Amino acid sequence: MLAVADVAMNGKSFHIITFGCQMNANDSWWLASSLAERGFTRTGLEDARVVVLNTCSVREKPERKVAAALAEVRRVTGGDPGVLVVVAGCVAQQMGEKLFSPESQVRLLVGSDGLARAPEAIERLLAEPQERCCLLDFSVGYEERKAVRAAAGPVAQVNIIQGCDNFCAYCIVPFTRGRQKSRRAEDILEECRARLDGGAREILLLGQNVNAYNRDRQGDGTSFASLLERVATLPGLVRLRYVTAHPRDMRPEDVAAFGNVPALCPRLHLPLQSGSDNVLKRMGRKYDSRTFLDLARRLREARPDMALSTDIIAGFPGESEKDFEDTLAIMETCEFVSSFSFCYSDRPGTRAALMPDKTAPTVSLERLSRLQALQDALTRRLLADRVGRKTDILIEGRSRRQPPGKTSWRGRDPYGVVVNLVLEGQGDYTGKMAPVLITRAKRHSLAAEPAGDMW
Ligand code: SAH
Ligand code: SF4
Ligand code: F3S
């Protein structure tokens, strides 16, 4: 086996730093696996000849975060021109060649559609230290990536659609990920089969707006609901989830799937953004509070134990105190089990950036903390309700903290909540389905004890 120092000498070592959403995390996983198949070794930043920053520009000064990360790379590597720095993801797409400043070590820029060609480009640029390369063009169709064999644990994330056509007024994603492009159902199923053969038991289908699957010119006509049915019947699959849903694009058959596709978990991340009809209209979300509430009700009709989570923006331009209170009210009605919430931030090129009547940062922050306090109370109540119930968890790996003399394992219940389980045995239980009894609720997770044989 090569020592890390030898790996660094032969140039086939890499380090990836990832920001942003699950699509970015999955892109980083694919790139790391592809580089490993080409003989690269993953190392710490100090020893890497190739450093990849996979970036996100969805909110709050991403350019500054990337500049800080690049400065850190420069500090740790001493600015060594032999280190190839790659900026991938949404900031690369947004800022483009500005990232090639004379003092930066950046020689490769990769957008979401260019990722498929990144491993070859990395090898070429290592051999040609004077060259730079941009893989920032958007392609017309979904850009298929070479399959990788690497095992990725019990939960396989599989892309089904790239980009987004919704152009919500505040959002930069349609500009950074490009227009919506659906992946062919056969290619999706093939990747799912391979990942299940490799030991995965849960599949998480990914996209910025999965419910719009195949509602673009590139698609092969398969509807999202029938894709779910086809994935759900693959041998070896125990659980199926997807993210992100868009309330406007959820068709009746997508709702019905929660009742008639048993593998589909009773948990849906359904971004609300605001509970005010005025704000939703200006955001261009194309639904109102009544249709959102009706959708939540229909989802719970299809699956009575359905758990919903959401995203909320505080302080969108023109948001009044009354608008904000409408958001709090709908959060209580929907009983979200968790939410990601953010202060609105201007993103370049978006419609909202040009809107007058910006909310003062102090007001946005105050609203954000009120909605987070409400969410904490909701989460606490919903998690406390679970104590004393039996459920199954899929074990994803070891917990962060280990008790003396035993082992603690981290899994998720069908509602997507993290559950920690302490076991006497010292074996590896990753990938097991464990029947458990929930014994304690913590702030964002649950604790459980074994309640049957694992399978
Ligand atoms: N495709 C998903 C999420 C995309 S971005 C969807 O449609 O919901 C993830 C979240 O970031 C969004 O749901 C939104 O809540 C938040 N977000 C996006 N742009 C933002 C901005 N300019 N300011 C603050 N939050 C933003
Ligand atoms: Fe952004 Fe809206 Fe598309 Fe989500 S649906 S990625 S918020 S434009
Ligand atoms: Fe961020 Fe791009 Fe994802 S902006 S949220 S990394 S699609």
XYZ file of C-alpha atoms in Angstrom, residues 57-215:
159
model
C -24.570 30.051 -4.319
C -28.090 29.830 -3.012
C -27.766 32.500 -0.334
C -25.570 34.678 1.875
C -22.367 35.827 0.261
C -21.248 32.581 -1.363
C -18.534 34.417 -3.277
C -16.979 35.391 0.047
C -17.194 31.817 1.357
C -15.413 30.549 -1.751
C -12.753 33.271 -1.475
C -12.191 32.270 2.177
C -11.929 28.581 1.212
C -9.472 29.407 -1.594
C -7.370 31.463 0.837
C -7.315 28.514 3.232
C -6.202 26.171 0.421
C -3.458 28.660 -0.459
C -2.355 28.864 3.180
C -2.250 25.090 3.710
C -0.573 24.300 0.374
C 1.765 27.304 0.560
C 0.390 28.425 -2.826
C 2.186 25.501 -4.524
C 1.482 25.906 -8.283
C 1.714 22.108 -8.552
C -1.556 21.824 -6.638
C -4.501 21.798 -9.036
C -7.463 23.671 -7.556
C -10.874 22.976 -9.080
C -13.975 25.075 -8.406
C -17.115 23.110 -9.203
C -20.820 23.709 -8.625
C -23.030 26.746 -8.552
C -20.483 29.476 -7.704
C -18.249 28.253 -10.555
C -21.235 28.567 -12.873
C -22.192 31.967 -11.461
C -18.760 33.619 -11.362
C -17.075 31.854 -14.277
C -13.620 32.978 -15.354
C -13.426 35.652 -12.632
C -12.244 32.751 -10.469
C -9.067 32.479 -12.562
C -7.368 35.394 -10.810
C -3.572 35.615 -11.272
C -2.868 34.774 -7.631
C -5.344 31.873 -7.352
C -4.342 28.270 -7.946
C -7.648 27.625 -9.762
C -7.156 26.006 -13.176
C -10.451 24.151 -13.692
C -14.063 25.348 -13.468
C -16.851 22.780 -13.574
C -20.619 23.384 -13.807
C -23.277 20.766 -13.170
C -23.418 19.632 -16.802
C -19.624 19.625 -17.092
C -19.082 17.302 -14.142
C -19.261 14.183 -16.321
C -16.048 15.349 -18.053
C -14.230 16.556 -14.912
C -12.169 13.406 -14.180
C -10.548 13.456 -17.667
C -9.965 17.202 -17.384
C -8.269 16.758 -13.994
C -5.901 14.125 -15.392
C -5.101 16.293 -18.404
C -4.441 19.421 -16.322
C -2.120 17.515 -13.978
C -0.081 16.561 -17.031
C -0.254 20.089 -18.494
C 0.520 22.530 -15.665
C 0.326 25.624 -17.898
C -3.249 24.915 -19.030
C -6.622 26.019 -17.674
C -10.043 24.671 -18.558
C -13.723 25.663 -18.231
C -16.494 23.055 -18.285
C -19.336 25.522 -17.811
C -21.547 25.013 -20.860
C -25.093 23.853 -20.325
C -26.020 20.853 -22.420
C -29.376 20.397 -24.103
C -30.212 17.064 -22.469
C -29.369 15.371 -19.179
C -25.632 14.711 -19.195
C -25.175 11.017 -18.313
C -22.155 10.280 -16.126
C -20.060 7.160 -16.329
C -21.305 4.612 -13.791
C -19.093 4.114 -10.742
C -18.827 0.887 -8.806
C -17.982 2.346 -5.379
C -20.223 1.304 -2.506
C -21.885 4.268 -0.825
C -23.614 2.770 2.187
C -27.233 1.797 2.671
C -28.777 4.973 1.225
C -28.198 5.558 -2.487
C -28.854 9.026 -3.848
C -29.815 8.958 -7.511
C -30.332 12.027 -9.737
C -33.471 12.021 -11.842
C -33.558 15.587 -13.106
C -31.069 18.428 -13.442
C -31.804 22.182 -13.306
C -35.078 23.972 -12.736
C -37.540 25.954 -14.882
C -39.504 27.594 -12.102
C -37.551 30.824 -11.740
C -38.940 31.632 -8.284
C -38.246 35.348 -7.865
C -35.537 34.945 -5.198
C -33.724 31.875 -6.529
C -30.438 31.556 -8.379
C -30.710 27.808 -9.063
C -32.229 28.066 -12.592
C -29.226 30.235 -13.530
C -26.584 28.022 -11.931
C -28.000 24.571 -12.698
C -29.624 25.586 -15.950
C -32.969 24.678 -17.455
C -34.762 21.546 -16.377
C -33.545 18.321 -18.017
C -34.995 14.957 -17.096
C -32.863 11.851 -17.066
C -34.082 8.837 -19.033
C -36.068 6.416 -16.855
C -33.987 3.459 -18.103
C -30.751 5.156 -17.004
C -32.245 5.937 -13.593
C -33.429 2.353 -13.139
C -30.059 0.995 -14.204
C -28.246 3.136 -11.630
C -30.792 2.142 -8.949
C -30.305 -1.566 -9.775
C -26.524 -1.224 -9.600
C -26.680 0.601 -6.266
C -29.091 -1.990 -4.818
C -26.794 -4.773 -6.058
C -23.966 -2.917 -4.296
C -25.795 -3.159 -0.967
C -28.036 -0.078 -0.840
C -31.456 -0.629 0.748
C -32.909 2.840 0.436
C -33.055 5.035 -2.640
C -33.342 8.792 -2.434
C -34.313 10.271 -5.791
C -32.830 13.724 -6.251
C -33.632 16.879 -8.159
C -34.408 20.550 -7.556
C -38.012 19.878 -8.545
C -38.589 16.149 -8.883
C -42.354 16.377 -9.399
C -41.701 18.148 -12.704
C -39.899 15.007 -13.898
C -40.323 14.614 -17.645
C -42.293 17.804 -18.063
